[in-house]
Tab-separated table of N, CA and C in Angstrom:
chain	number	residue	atom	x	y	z
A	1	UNK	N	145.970	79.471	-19.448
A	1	UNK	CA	146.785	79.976	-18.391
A	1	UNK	C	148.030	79.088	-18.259
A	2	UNK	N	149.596	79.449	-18.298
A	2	UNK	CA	150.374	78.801	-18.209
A	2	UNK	C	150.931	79.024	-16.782
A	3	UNK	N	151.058	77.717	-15.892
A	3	UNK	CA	152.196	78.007	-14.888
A	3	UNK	C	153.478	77.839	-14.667
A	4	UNK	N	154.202	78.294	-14.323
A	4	UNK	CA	155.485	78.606	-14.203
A	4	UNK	C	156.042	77.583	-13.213
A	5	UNK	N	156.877	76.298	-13.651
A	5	UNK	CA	156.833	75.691	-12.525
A	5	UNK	C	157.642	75.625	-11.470
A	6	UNK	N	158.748	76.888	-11.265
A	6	UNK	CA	158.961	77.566	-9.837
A	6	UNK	C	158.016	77.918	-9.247
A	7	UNK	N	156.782	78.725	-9.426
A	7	UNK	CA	155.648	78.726	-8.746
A	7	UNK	C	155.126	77.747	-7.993
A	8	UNK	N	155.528	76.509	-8.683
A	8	UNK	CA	154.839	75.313	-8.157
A	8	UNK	C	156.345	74.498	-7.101
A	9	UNK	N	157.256	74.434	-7.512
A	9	UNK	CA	158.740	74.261	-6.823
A	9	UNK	C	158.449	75.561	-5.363
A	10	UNK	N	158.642	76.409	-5.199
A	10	UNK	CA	158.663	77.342	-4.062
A	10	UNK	C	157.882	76.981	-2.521
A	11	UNK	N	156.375	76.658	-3.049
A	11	UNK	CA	155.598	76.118	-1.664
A	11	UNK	C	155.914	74.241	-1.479
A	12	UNK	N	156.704	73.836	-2.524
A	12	UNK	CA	156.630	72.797	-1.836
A	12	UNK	C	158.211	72.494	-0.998
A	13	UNK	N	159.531	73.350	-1.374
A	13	UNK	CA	160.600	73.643	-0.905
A	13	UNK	C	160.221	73.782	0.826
A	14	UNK	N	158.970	74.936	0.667
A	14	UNK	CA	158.913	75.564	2.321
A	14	UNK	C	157.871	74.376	2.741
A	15	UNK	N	157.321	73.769	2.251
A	15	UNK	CA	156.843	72.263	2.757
A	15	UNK	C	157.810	71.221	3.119
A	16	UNK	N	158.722	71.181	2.405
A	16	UNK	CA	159.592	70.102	2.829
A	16	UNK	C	160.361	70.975	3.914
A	17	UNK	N	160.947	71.941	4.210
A	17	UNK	CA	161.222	72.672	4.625
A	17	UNK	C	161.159	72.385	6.518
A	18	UNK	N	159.441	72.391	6.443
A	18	UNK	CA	158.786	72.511	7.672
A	18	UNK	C	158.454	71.272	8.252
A	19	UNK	N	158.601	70.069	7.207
A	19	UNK	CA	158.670	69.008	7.465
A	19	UNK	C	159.692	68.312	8.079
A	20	UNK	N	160.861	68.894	7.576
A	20	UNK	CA	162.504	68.061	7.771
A	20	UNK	C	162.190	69.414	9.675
A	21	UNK	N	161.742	69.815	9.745
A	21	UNK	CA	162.100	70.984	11.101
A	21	UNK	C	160.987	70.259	12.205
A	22	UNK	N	160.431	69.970	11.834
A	22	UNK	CA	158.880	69.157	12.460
A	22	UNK	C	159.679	67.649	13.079
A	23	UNK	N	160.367	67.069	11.905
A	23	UNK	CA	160.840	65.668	11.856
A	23	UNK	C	162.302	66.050	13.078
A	24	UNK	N	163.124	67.229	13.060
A	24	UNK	CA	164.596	66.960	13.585
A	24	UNK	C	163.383	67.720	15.120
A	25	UNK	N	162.556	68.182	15.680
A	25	UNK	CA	162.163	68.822	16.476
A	25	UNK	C	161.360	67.525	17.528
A	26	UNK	N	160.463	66.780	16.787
A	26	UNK	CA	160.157	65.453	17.318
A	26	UNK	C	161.786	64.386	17.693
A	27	UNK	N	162.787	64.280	16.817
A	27	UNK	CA	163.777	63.445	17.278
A	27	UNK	C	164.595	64.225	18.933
A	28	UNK	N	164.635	65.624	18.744
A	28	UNK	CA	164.881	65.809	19.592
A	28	UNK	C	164.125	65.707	21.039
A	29	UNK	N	162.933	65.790	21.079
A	29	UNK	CA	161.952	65.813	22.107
A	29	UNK	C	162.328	64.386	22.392
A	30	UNK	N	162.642	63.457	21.405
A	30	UNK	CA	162.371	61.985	22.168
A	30	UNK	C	163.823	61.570	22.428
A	31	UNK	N	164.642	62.223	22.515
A	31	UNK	CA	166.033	61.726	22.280
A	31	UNK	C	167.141	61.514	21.250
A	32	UNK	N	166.612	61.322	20.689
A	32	UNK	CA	167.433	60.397	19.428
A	32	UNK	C	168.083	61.245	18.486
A	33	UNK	N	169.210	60.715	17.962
A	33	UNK	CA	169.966	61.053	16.656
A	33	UNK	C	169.261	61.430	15.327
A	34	UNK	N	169.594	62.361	14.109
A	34	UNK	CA	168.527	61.388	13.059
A	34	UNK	C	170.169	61.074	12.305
A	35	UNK	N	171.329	61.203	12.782
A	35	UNK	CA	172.415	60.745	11.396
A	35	UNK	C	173.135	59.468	12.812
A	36	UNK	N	172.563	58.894	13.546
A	36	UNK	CA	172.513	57.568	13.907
A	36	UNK	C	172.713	56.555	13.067
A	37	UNK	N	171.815	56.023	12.266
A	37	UNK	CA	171.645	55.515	10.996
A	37	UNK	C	172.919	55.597	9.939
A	38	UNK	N	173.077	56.558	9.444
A	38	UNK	CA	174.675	56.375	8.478
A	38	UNK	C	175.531	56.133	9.691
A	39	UNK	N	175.960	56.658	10.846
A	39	UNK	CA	176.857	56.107	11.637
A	39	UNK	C	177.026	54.843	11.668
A	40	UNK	N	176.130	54.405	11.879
A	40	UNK	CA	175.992	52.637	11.573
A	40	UNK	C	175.930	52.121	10.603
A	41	UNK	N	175.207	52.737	9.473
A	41	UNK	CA	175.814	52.357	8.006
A	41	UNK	C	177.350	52.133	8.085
A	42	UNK	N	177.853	52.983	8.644
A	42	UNK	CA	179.485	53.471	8.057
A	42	UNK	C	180.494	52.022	8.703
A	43	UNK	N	179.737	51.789	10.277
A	43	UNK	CA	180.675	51.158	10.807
A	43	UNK	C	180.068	49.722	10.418
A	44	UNK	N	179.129	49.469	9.780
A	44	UNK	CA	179.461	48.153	9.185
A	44	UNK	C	179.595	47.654	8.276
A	45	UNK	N	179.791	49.004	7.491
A	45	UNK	CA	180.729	49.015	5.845
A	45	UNK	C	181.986	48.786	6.562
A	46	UNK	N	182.561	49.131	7.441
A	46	UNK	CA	183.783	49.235	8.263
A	46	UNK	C	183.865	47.766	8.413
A	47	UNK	N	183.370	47.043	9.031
A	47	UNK	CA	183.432	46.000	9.488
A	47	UNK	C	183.362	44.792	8.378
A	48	UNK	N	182.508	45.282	7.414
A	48	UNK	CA	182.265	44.286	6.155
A	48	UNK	C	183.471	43.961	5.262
A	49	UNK	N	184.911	45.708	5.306
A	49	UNK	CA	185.736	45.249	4.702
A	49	UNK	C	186.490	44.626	5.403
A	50	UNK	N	186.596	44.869	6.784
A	50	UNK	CA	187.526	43.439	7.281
A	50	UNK	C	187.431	42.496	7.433
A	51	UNK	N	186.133	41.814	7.213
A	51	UNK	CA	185.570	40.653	7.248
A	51	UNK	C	185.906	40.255	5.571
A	52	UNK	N	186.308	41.298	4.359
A	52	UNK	CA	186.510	40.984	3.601
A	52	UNK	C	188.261	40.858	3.343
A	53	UNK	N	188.763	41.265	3.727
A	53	UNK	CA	190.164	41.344	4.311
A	53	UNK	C	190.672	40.055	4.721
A	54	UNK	N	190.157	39.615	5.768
A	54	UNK	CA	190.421	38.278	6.078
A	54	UNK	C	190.303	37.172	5.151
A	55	UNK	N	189.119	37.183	5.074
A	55	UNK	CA	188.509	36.232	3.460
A	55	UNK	C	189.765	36.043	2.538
A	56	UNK	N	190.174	37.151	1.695
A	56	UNK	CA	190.928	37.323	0.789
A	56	UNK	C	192.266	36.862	1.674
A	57	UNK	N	192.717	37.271	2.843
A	57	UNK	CA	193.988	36.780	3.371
A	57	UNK	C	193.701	35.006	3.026
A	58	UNK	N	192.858	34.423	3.630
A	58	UNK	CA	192.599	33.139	3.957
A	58	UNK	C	192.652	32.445	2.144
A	59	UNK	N	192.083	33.343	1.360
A	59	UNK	CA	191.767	32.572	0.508
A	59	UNK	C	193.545	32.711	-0.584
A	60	UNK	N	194.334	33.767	-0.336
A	60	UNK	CA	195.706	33.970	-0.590
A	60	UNK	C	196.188	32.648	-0.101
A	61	UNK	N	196.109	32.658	0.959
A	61	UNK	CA	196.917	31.152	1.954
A	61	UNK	C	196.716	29.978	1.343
A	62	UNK	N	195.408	29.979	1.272
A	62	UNK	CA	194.804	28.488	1.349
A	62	UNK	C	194.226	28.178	0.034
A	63	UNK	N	194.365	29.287	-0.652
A	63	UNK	CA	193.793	29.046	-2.237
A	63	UNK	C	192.086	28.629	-2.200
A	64	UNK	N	191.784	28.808	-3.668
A	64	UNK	CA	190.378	28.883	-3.767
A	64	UNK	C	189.450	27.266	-3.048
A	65	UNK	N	188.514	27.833	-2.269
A	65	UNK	CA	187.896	26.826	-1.655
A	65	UNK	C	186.763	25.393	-2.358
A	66	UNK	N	187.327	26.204	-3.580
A	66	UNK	CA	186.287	25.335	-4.265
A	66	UNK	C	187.309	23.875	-4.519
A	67	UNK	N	188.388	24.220	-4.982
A	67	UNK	CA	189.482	22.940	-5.683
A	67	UNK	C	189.688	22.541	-4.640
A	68	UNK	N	189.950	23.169	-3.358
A	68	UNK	CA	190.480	22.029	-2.169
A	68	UNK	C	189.340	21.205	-1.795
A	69	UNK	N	188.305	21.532	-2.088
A	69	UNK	CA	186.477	20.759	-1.755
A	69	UNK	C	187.040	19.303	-2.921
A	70	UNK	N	187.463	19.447	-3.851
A	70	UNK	CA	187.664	18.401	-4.851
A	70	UNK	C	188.719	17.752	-4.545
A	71	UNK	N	189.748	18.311	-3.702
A	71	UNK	CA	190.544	17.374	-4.122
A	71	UNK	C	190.764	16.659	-2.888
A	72	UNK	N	190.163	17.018	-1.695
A	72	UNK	CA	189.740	16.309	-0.772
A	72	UNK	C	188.787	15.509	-0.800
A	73	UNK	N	187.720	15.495	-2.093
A	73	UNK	CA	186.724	14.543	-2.534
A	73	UNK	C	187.242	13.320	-3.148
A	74	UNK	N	188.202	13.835	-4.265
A	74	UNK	CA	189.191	12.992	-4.725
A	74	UNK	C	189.688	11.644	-3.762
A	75	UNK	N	191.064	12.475	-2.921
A	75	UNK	CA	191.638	11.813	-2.090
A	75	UNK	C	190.879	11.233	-0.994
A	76	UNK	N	189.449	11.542	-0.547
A	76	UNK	CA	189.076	10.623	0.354
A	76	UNK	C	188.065	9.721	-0.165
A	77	UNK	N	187.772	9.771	-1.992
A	77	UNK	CA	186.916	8.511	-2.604
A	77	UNK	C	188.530	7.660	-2.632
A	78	UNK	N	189.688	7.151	-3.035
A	78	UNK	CA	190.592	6.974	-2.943
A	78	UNK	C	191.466	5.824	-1.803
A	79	UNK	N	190.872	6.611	-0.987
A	79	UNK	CA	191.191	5.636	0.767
A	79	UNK	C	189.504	5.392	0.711
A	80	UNK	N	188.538	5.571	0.524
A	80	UNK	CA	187.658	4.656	0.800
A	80	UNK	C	187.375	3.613	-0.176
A	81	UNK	N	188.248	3.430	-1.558
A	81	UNK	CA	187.957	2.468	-2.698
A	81	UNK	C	189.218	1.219	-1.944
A	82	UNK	N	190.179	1.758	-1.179
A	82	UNK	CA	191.276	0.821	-0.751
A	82	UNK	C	190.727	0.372	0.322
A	83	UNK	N	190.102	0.771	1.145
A	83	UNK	CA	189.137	0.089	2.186
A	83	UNK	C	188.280	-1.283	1.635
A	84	UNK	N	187.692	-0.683	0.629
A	84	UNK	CA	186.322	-1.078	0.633
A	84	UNK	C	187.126	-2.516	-0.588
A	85	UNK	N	188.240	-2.529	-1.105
A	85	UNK	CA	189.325	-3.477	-1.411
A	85	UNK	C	189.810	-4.447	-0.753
A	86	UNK	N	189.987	-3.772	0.830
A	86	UNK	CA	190.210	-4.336	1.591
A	86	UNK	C	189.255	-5.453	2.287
A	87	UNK	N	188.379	-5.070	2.725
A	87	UNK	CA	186.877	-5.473	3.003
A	87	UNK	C	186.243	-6.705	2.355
A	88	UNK	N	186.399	-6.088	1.078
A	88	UNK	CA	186.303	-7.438	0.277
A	88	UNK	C	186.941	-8.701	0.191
A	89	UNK	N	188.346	-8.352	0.178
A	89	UNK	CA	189.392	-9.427	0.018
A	89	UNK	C	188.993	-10.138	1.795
A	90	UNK	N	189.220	-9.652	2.461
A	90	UNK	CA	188.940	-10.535	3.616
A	90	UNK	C	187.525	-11.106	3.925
A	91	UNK	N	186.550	-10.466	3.015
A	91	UNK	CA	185.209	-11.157	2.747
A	91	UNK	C	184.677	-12.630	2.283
A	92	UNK	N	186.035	-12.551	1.160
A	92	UNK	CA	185.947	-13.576	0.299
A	92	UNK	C	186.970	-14.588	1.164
A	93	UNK	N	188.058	-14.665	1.842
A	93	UNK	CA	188.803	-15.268	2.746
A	93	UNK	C	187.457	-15.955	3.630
A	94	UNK	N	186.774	-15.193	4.358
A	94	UNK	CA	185.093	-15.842	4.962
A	94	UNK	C	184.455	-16.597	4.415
A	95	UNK	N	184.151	-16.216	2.979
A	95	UNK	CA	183.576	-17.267	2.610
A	95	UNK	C	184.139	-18.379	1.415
A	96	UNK	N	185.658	-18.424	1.683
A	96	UNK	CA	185.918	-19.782	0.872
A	96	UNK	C	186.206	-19.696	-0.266
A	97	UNK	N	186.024	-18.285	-0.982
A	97	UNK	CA	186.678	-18.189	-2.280
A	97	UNK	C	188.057	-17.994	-2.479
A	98	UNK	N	188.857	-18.249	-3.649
A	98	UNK	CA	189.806	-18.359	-3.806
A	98	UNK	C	190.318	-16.782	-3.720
A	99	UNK	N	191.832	-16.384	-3.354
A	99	UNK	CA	191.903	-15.377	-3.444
A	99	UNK	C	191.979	-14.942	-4.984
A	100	UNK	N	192.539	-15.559	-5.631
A	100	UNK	CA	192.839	-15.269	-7.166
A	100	UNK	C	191.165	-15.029	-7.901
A	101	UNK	N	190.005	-15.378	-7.354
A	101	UNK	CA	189.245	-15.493	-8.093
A	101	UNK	C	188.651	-13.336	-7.667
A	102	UNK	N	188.754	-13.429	-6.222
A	102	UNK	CA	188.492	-12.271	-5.542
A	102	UNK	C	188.944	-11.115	-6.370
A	103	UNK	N	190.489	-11.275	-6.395
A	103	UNK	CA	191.043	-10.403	-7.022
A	103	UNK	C	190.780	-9.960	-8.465
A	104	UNK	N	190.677	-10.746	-9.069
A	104	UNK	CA	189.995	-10.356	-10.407
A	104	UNK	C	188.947	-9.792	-10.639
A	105	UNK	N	187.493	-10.180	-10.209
A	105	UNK	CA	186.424	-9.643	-9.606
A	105	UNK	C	186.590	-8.275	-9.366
A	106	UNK	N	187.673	-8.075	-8.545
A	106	UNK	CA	188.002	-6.761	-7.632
A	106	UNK	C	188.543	-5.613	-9.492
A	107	UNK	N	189.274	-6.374	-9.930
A	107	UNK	CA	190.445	-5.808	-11.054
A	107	UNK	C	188.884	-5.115	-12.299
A	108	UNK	N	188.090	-6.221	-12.474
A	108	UNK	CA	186.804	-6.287	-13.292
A	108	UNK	C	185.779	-4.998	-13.226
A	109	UNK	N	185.951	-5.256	-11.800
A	109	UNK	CA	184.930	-3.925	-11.359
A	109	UNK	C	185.339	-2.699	-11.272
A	110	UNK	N	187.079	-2.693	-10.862
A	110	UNK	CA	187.404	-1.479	-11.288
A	110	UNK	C	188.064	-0.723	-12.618
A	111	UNK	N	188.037	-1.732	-13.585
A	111	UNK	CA	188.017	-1.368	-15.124
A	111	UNK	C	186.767	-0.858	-15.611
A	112	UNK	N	185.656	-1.354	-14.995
A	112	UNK	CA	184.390	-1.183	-15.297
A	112	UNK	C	183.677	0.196	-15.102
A	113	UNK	N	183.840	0.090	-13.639
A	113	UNK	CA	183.712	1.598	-12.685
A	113	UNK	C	184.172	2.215	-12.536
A	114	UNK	N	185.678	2.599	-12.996
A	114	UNK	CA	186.546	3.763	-12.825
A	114	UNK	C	185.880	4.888	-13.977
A	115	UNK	N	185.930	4.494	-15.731
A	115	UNK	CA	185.655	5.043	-16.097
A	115	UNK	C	184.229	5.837	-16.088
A	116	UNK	N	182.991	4.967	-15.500
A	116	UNK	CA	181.754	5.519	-15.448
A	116	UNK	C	181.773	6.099	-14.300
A	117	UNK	N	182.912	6.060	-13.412
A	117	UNK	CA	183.018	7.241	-12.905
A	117	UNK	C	183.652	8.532	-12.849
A	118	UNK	N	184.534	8.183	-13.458
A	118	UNK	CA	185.473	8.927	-13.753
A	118	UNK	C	184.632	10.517	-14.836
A	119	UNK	N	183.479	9.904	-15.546
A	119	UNK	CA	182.964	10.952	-16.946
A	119	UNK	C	182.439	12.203	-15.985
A	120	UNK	N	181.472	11.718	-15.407
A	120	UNK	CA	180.913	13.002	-14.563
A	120	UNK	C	181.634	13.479	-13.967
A	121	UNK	N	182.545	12.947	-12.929
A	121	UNK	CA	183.861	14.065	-12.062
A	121	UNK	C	184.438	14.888	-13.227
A	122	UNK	N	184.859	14.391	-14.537
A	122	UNK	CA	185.552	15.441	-15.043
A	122	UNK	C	184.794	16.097	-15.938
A	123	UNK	N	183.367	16.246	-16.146
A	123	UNK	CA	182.638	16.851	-16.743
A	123	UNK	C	182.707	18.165	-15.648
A	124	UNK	N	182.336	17.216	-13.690
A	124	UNK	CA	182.132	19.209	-12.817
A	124	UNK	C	183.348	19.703	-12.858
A	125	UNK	N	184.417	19.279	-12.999
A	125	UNK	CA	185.917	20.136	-12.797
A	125	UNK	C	186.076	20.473	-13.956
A	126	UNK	N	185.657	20.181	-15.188
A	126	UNK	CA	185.736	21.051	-16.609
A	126	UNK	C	184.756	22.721	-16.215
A	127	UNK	N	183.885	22.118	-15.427
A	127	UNK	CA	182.941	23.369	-15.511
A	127	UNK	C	183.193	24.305	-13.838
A	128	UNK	N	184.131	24.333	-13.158
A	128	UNK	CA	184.324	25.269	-12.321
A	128	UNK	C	184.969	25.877	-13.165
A	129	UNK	N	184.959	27.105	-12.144
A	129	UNK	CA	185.161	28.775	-12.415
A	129	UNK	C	186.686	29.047	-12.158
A	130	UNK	N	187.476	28.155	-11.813
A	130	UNK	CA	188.930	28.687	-10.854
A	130	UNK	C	189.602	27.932	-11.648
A	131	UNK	N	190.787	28.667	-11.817
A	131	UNK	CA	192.088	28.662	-12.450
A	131	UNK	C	193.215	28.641	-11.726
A	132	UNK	N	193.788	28.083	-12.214
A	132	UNK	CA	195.320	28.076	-11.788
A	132	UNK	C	196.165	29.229	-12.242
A	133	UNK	N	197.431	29.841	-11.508
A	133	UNK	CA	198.355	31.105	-11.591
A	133	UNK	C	199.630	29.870	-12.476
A	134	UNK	N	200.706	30.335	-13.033
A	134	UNK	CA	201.897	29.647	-13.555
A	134	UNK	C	202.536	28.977	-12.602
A	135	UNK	N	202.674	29.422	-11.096
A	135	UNK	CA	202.988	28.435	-10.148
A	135	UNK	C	202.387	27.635	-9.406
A	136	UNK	N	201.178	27.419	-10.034
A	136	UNK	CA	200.608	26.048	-9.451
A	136	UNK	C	199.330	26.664	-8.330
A	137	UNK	N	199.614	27.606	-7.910
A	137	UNK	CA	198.684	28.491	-6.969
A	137	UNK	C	197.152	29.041	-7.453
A	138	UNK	N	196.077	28.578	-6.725
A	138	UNK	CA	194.708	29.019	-7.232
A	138	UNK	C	194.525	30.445	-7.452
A	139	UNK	N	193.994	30.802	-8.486
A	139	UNK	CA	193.752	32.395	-8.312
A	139	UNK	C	192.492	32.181	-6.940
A	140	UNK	N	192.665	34.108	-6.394
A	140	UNK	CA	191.239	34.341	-5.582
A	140	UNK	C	190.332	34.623	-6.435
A	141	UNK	N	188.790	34.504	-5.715
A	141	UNK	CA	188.009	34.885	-6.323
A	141	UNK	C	187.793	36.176	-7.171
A	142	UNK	N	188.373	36.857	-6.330
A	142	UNK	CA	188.089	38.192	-6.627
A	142	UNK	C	189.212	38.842	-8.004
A	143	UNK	N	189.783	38.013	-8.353
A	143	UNK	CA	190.804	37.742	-9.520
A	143	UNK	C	190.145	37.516	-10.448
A	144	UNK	N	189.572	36.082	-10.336
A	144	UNK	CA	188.504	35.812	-11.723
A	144	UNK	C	187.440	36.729	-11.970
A	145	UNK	N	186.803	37.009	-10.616
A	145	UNK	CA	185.606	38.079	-11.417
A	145	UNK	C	186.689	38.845	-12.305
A	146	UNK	N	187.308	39.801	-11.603
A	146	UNK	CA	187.910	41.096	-12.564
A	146	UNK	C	188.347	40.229	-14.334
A	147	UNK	N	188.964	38.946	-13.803
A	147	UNK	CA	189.530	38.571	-15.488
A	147	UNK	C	188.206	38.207	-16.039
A	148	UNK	N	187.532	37.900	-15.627
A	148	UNK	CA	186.005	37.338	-16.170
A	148	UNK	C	185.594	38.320	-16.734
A	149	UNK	N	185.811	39.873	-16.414
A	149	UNK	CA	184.991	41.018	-16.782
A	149	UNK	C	185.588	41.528	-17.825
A	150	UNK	N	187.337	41.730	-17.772
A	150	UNK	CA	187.502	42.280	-18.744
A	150	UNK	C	187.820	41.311	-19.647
């Protein structure tokens, strides 16, 4: 026996049918909307692009947030190596050493430690994602994905 499977499509059409009439007949008895739900979908797709809007304004302005994280890491290891220069030299004034001996010490350690520090900082800034435009300006994110893709 072969069935035909519109035969089998037809009672379940008038099933779903009586179901979706059952389902909008209960929303009404209790109040409620049933396209509530995408309304609010909609308005905070609405809201998501201006929240993305801004982003992209901010990140136009202020360029990508990742390089200014560095180079404010940069510039404030920088003033804390001239501090901590400082600190010392009047350390050694405390306790009686010569300044000439201080200073060298000071010169020693930072021939020593610049470069072993220096390998890893430019190993993570080899490996971010952000580029520079011809005038000096960070691309946005949303720049690199697209160049990333094609």
């Amino acid at each position: 026996m072969i069935i035909n499977t519109e035969q089998l499509d037809k009672p379940q059409e008038k099933q779903d049918n009586f179901v979706s009439q059952q389902v909008n007949l209960f929303l009404r008895y209790l109040g409620k909307d049933s396209r509530e739900g995408s309304r609010l979908a909609d308005l905070e797709k609405a809201e998501v692009a201006s929240l993305q809007d801004k982003l992209d304004a901010i990140s136009r302005e202020h360029g990508v947030a990742q390089a200014n994280m560095y180079f404010t890491l940069y510039g404030y290891n920088s003033c804390a190596q001239g501090l901590s220069l400082a600190r010392d030299l009047k350390m050694g004034q405390y306790c009686k050493l010569p300044p000439i001996a201080n200073v060298i010490v000071q010169i020693i350690g930072t021939i020593i430690g610049a470069p072993a520090s220096w390998n890893p900082h430019g190993a993570a800034i080899e490996d971010l994602s952000f580029g520079l435009t011809a005038a000096g300006h960070a691309k946005s994110p949303r720049k690199i994905e697209k160049s990333a893709a094609s």
